[in-house]
Every structure is written in C-alpha cells, then in structure tokens.
PDB file of C-alpha atoms in Angstrom:
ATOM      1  CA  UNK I   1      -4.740  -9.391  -9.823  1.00  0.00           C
ATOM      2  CA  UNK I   2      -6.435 -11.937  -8.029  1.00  0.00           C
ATOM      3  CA  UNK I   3      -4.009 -14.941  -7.062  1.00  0.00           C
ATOM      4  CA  UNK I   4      -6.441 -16.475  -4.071  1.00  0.00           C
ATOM      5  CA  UNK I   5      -9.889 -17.342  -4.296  1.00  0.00           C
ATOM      6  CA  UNK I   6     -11.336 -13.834  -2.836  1.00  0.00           C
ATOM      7  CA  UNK I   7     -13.106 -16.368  -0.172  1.00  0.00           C
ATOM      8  CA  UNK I   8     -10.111 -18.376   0.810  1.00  0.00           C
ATOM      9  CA  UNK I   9      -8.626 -14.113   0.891  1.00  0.00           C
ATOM     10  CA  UNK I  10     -12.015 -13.136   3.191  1.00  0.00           C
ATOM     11  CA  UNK I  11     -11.470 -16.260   5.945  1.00  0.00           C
ATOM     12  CA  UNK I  12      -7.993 -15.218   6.259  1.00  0.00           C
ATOM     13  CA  UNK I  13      -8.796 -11.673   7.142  1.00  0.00           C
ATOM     14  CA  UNK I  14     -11.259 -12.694   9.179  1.00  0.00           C
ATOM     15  CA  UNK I  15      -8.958 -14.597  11.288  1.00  0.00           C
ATOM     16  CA  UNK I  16      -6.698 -12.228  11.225  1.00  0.00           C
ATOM     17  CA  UNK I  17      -9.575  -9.702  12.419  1.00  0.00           C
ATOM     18  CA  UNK I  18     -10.279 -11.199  15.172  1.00  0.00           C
ATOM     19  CA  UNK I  19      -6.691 -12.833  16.621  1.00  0.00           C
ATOM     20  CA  UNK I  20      -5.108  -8.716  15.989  1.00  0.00           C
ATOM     21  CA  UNK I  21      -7.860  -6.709  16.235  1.00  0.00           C
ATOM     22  CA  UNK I  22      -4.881  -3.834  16.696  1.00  0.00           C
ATOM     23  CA  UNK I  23      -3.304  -3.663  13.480  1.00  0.00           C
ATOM     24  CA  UNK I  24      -4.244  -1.038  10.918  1.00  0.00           C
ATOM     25  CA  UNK I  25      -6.294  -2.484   8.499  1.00  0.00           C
ATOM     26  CA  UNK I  26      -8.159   0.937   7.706  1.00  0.00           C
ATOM     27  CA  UNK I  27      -5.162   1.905   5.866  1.00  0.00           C
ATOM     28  CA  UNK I  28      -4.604  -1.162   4.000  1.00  0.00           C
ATOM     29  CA  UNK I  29      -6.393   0.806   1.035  1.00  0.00           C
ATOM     30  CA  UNK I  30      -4.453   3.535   0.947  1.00  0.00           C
ATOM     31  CA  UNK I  31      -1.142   1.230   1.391  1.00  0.00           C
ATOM     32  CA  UNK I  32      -2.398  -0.779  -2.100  1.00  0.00           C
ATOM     33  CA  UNK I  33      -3.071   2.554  -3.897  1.00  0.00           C
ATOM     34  CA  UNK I  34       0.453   3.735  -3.227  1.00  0.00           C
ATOM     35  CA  UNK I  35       1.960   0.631  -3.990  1.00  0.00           C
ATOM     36  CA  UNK I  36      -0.026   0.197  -7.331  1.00  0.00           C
ATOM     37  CA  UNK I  37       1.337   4.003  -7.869  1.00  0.00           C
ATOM     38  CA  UNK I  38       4.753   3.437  -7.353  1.00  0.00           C
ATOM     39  CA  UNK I  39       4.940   0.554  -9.912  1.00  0.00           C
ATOM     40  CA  UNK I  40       6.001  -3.049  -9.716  1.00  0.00           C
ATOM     41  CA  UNK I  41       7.293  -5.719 -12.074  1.00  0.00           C
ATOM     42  CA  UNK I  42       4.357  -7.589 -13.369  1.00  0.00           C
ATOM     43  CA  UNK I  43       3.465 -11.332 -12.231  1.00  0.00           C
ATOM     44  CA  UNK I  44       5.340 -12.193 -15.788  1.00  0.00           C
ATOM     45  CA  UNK I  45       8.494 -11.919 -13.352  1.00  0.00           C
ATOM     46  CA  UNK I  46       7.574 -14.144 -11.239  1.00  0.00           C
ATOM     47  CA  UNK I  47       6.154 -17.222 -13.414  1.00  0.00           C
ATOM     48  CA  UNK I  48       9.374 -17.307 -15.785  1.00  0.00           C
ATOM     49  CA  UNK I  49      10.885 -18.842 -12.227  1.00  0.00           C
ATOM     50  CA  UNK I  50      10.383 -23.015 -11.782  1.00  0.00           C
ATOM     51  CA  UNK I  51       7.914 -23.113  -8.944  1.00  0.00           C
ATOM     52  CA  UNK I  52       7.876 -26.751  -8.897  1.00  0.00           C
ATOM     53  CA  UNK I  53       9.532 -27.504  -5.647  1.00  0.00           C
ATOM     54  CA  UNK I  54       9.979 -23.730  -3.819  1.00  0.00           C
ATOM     55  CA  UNK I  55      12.294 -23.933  -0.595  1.00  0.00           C
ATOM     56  CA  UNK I  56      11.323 -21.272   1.516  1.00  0.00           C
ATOM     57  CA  UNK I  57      13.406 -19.901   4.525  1.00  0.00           C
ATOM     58  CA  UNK I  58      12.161 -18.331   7.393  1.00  0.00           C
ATOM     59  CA  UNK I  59      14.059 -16.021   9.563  1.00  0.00           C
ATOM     60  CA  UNK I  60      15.403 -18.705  11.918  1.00  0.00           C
ATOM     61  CA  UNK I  61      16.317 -21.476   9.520  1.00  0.00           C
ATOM     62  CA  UNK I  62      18.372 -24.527  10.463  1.00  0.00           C
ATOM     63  CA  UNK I  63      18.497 -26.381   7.360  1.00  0.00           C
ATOM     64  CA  UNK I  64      19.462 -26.018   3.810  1.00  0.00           C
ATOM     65  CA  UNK I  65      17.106 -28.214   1.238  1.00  0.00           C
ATOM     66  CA  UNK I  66      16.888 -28.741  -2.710  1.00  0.00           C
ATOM     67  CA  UNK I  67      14.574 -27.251  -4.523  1.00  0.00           C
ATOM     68  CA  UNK I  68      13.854 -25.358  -7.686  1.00  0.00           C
ATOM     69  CA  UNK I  69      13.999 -22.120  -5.923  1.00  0.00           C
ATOM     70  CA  UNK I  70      15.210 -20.378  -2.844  1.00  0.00           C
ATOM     71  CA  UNK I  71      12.522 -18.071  -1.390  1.00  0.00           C
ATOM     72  CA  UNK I  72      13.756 -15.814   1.716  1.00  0.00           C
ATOM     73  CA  UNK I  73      11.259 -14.611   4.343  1.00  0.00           C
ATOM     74  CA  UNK I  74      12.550 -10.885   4.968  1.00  0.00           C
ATOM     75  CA  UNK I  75      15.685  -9.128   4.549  1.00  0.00           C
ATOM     76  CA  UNK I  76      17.087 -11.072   7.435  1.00  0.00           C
ATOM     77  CA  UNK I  77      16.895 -14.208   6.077  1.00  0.00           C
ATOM     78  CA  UNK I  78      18.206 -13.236   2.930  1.00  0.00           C
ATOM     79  CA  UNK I  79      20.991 -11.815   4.121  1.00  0.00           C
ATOM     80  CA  UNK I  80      21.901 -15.211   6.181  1.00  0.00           C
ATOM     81  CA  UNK I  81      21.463 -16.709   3.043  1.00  0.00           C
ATOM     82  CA  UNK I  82      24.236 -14.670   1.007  1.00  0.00           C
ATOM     83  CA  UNK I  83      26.694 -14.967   4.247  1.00  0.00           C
ATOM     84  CA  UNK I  84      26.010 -18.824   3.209  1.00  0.00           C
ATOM     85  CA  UNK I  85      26.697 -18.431  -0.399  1.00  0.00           C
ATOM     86  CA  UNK I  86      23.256 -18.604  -1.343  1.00  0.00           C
ATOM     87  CA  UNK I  87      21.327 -15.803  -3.553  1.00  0.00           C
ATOM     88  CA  UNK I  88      17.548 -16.203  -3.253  1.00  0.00           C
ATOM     89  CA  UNK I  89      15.386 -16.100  -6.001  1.00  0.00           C
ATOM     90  CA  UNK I  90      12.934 -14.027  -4.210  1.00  0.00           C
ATOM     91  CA  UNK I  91      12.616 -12.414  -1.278  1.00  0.00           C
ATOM     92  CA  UNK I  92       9.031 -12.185   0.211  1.00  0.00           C
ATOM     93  CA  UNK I  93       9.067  -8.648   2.959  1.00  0.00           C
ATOM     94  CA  UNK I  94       6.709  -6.498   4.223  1.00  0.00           C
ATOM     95  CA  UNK I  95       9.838  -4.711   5.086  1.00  0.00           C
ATOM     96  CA  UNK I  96       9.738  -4.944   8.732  1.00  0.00           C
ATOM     97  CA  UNK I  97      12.649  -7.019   9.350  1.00  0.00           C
ATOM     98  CA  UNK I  98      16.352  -5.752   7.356  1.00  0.00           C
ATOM     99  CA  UNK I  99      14.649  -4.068   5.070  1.00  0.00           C
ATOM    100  CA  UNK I 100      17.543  -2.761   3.631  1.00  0.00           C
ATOM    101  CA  UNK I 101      18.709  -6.651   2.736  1.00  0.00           C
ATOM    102  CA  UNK I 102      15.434  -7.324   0.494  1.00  0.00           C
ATOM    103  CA  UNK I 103      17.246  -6.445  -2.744  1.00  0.00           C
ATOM    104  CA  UNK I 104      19.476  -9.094  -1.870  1.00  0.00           C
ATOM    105  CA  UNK I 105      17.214 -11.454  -3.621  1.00  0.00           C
ATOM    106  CA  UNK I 106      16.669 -11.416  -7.558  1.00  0.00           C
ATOM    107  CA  UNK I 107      13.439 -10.747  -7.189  1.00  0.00           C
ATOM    108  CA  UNK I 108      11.582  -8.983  -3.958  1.00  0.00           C
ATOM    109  CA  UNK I 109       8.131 -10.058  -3.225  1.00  0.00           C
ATOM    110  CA  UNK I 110       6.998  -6.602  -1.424  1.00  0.00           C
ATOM    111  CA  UNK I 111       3.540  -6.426   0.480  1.00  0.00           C
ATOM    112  CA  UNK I 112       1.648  -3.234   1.213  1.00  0.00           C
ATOM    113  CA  UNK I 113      -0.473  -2.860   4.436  1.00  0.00           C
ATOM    114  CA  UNK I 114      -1.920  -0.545   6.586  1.00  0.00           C
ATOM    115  CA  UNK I 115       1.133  -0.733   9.181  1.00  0.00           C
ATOM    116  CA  UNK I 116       4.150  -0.147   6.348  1.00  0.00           C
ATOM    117  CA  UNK I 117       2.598   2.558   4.070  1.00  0.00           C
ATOM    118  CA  UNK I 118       5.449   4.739   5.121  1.00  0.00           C
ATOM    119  CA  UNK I 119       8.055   2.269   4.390  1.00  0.00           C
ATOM    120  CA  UNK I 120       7.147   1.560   0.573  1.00  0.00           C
ATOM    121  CA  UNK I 121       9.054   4.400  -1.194  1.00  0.00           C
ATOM    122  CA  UNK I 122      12.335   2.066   0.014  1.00  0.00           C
ATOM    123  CA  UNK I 123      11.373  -1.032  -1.784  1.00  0.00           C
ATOM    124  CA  UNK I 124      14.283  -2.542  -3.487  1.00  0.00           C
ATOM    125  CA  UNK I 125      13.870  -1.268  -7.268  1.00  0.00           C
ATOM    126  CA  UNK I 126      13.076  -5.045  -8.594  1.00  0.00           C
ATOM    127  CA  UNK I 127       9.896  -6.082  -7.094  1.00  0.00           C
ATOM    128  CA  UNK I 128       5.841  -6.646  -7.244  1.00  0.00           C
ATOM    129  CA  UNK I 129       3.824  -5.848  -4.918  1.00  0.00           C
ATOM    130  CA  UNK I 130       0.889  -7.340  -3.102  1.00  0.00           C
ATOM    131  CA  UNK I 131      -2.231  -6.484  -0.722  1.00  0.00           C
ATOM    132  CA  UNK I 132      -4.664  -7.792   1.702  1.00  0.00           C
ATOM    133  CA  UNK I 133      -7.228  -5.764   0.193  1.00  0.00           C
ATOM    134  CA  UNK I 134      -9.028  -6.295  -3.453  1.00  0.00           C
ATOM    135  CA  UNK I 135      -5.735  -5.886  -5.892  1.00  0.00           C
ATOM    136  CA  UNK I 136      -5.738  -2.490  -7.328  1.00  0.00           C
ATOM    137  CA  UNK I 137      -3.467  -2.297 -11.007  1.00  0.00           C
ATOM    138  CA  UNK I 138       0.145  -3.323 -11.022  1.00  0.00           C
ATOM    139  CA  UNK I 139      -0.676  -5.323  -7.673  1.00  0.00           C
ATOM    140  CA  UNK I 140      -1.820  -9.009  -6.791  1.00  0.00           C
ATOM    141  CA  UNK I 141      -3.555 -10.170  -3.965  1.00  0.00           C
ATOM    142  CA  UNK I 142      -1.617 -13.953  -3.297  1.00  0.00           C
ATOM    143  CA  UNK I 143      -3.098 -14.404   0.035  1.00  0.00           C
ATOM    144  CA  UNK I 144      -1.805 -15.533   3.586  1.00  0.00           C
ATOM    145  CA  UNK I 145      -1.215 -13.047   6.113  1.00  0.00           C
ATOM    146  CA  UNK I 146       1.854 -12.811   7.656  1.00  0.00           C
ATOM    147  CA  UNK I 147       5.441 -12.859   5.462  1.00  0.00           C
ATOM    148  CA  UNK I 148       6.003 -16.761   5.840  1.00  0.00           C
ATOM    149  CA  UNK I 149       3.044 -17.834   5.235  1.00  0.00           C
ATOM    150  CA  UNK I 150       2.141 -15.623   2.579  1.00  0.00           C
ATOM    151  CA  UNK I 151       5.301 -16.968   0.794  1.00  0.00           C
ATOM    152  CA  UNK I 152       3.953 -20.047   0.693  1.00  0.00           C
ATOM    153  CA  UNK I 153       1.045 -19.384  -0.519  1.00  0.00           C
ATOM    154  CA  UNK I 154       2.439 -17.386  -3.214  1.00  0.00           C
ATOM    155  CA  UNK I 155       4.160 -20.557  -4.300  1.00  0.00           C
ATOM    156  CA  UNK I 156       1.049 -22.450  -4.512  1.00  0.00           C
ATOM    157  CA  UNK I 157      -0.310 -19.658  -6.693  1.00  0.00           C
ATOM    158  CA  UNK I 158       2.614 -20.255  -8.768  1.00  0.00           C
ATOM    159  CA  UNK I 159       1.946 -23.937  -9.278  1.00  0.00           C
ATOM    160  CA  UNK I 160       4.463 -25.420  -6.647  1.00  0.00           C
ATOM    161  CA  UNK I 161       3.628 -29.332  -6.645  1.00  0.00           C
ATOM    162  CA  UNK I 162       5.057 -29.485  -3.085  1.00  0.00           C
ATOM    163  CA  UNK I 163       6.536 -26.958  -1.182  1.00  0.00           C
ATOM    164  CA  UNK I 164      10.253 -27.080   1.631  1.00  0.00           C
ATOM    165  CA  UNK I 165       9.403 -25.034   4.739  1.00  0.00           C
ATOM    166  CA  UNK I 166      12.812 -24.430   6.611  1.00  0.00           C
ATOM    167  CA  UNK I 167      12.967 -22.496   9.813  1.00  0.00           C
ATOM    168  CA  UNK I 168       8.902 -21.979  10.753  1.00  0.00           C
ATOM    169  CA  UNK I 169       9.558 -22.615  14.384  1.00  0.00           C
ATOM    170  CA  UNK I 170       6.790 -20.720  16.485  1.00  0.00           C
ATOM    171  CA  UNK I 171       8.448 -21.147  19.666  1.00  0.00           C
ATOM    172  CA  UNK I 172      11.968 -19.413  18.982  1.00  0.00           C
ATOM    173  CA  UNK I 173      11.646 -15.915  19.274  1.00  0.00           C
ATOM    174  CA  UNK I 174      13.723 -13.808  16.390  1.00  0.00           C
ATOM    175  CA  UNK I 175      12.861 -10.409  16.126  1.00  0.00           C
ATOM    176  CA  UNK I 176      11.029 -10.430  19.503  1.00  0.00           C
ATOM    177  CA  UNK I 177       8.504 -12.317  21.918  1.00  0.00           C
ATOM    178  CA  UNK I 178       5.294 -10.841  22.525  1.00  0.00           C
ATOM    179  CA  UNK I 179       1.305 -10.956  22.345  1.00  0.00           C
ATOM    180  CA  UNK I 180       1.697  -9.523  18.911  1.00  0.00           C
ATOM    181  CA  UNK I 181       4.127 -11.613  17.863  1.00  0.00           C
ATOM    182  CA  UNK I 182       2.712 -14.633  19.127  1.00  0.00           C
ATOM    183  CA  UNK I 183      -0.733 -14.322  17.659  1.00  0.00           C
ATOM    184  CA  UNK I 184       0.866 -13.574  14.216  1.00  0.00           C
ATOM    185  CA  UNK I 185       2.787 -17.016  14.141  1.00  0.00           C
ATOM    186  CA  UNK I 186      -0.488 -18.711  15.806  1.00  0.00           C
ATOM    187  CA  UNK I 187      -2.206 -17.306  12.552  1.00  0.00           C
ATOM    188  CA  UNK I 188       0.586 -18.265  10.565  1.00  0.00           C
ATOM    189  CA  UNK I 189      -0.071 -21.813  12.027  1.00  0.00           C
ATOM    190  CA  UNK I 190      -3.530 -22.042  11.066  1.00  0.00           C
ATOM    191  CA  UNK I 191      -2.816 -20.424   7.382  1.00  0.00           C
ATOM    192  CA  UNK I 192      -0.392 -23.366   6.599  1.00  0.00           C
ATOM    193  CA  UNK I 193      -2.333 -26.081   7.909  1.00  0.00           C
ATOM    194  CA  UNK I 194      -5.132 -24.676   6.006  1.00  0.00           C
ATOM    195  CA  UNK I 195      -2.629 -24.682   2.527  1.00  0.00           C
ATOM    196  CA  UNK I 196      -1.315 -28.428   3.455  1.00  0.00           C
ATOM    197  CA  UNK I 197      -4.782 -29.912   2.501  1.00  0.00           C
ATOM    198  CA  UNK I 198      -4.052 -28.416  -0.886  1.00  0.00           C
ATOM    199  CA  UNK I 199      -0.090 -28.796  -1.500  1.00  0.00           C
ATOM    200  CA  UNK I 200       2.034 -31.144   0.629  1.00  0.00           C
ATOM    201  CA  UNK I 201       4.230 -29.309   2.698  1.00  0.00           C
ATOM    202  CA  UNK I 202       7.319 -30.394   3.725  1.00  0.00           C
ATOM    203  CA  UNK I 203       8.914 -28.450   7.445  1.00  0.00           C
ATOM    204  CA  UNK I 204      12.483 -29.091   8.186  1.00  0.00           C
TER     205      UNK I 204
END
C-alpha cells in the first residue's frame, strides 16, 4: 500500500540515486517480494496506536520527551530504551543495527531493501513490512530513506500533528564514520527538512 505520494517516493530515490550510487537497489524488488511472502501484520496494527504526538529516538539519543508514542530507530535504540525502563511502541529497523533487539518493541516497523534481503527471515514475529519500491501485497511503501527518517515519515503517514525527534545528531558517529555513512545522514538531512514544511518537527 501506498503511504507517500509515489512522487514525493520518486524524488527521494532520486536523491538517494545519486548521493549512494553503491547500494543495491537492483534487488530492492526481489527484497519486497520476499517480504510480502513472508507475511506482515497489516497497517490495521499500526493505526489502532495514537500518532498524535510520536517521539522518535534515534540511536544516539540524549533526551527523553512526552508524547503519545515511543518510536525506536533500530534494535539499538530500543534496547537503550528498555535498560531505561521504557518499552517502545514500535521499532522502525532495516535490521542493520541489533537486530536481534527489534522485538523489543510492541510493534517492529521492518523495511526490505536490496542490501538486507538475506536478513528478513529474522524479523521479529510482530511486524509490517515496507519497501522503496512500488508496495507489493502485505507491504507499504511509507517513504524516507534511511531508518530515522523513514520513521518519521511513517508518523506523518499516520496522522502525527507534530512530531519529537530525539538523538538525530549527524555529527556523532554510532555505528561508524564513513563516506557511506555520512551521505546517508546528509540524505537523512534533506528528507526531514523536506517533511518539516508539512509537520512541525520538534529535535531535542
């Protein structure tokens, strides 16, 4: 299912294109097909949550916030936020980081591409999947490209009035600090900036 405007979806890849020309977009197909075979929750799931005011966390959060739901980029992050006596509501992965800490969440936001094809049998058994490709059955396209700022624009799909970023800090290095890395949160950068003129966002 379609959750982003297909050309909002299109500019995205095309900046993604073109900032990480390596990454394996040719199988980004074949990762959608075998997510929609392996089965996910349906969006239902999803909307029975209160998306009014999402707090999302990225992997090197600072600060706690109120909201109407916790949202936890990656298995790291949610597993910070359980040491802190916090269960997410959802955890938003592409399985790359902890994977084995995305069922920590209620709910795990899983996304298929053509770098983690390998990795989707292991999704935690409570999720839905998405895809950077036209949404095949049992999947939705949300848009955004990388894991944080694809959670947030899954909460604006979901009707968030305004949205809590905690922890988006480009310039402190988590997982590691390379070209790759770097261009992803530059792209994050521009996807945000590009959802603030729709939602307010709010970065702690």
């Amino acid at each position: 299912m379609w959750l982003v405007d297909p050309l909002e979806w299109q500019y995205a890849m095309s900046l993604a294109r073109s900032l990480l020309p390596e990454l394996s977009y040719s199988r980004d197909i074949e990762a959608a097909l075998a997510a929609s075979k392996l089965g996910g929750l349906p969006l239902e799931a999803l909307r029975r949550l209160d998306w009014s005011r999402p707090v999302i966390y990225m992997p090197p959060f600072e600060k706690l916030a109120e909201g109407s739901i916790v949202v936890a980029v990656e298995g790291f992050t949610a597993r910070r936020l359980v040491t802190m006596g916090i269960k997410p509501d959802i955890v938003v992965t592409d399985l790359d980081f902890e994977p084995e800490s995305a069922g920590l969440g209620s709910l795990a936001v899983v996304h298929a591409h053509g770098d983690n094809v390998e990795r989707l049998q292991s999704a935690p058994p409570r999720r839905v999947f998405t895809v950077q490709v036209p949404p095949p059955p049992g999947t939705a396209n949300v848009g955004g490209f990388t894991d944080g700022d694809r959670a947030a624009y899954l909460a604006y799909a979901m009707g968030a009035r305004e949205i809590t970023v905690s922890g988006f800090y480009p310039d402190v290095p988590v997982k590691r600090r390379d070209s790759v890395k770097a261009r992803k949160l530059a792209l994050a950068r521009a996807l945000l900036a590009r959802l603030s003129r729709r939602v307010p966002l709010r970065f702690l």
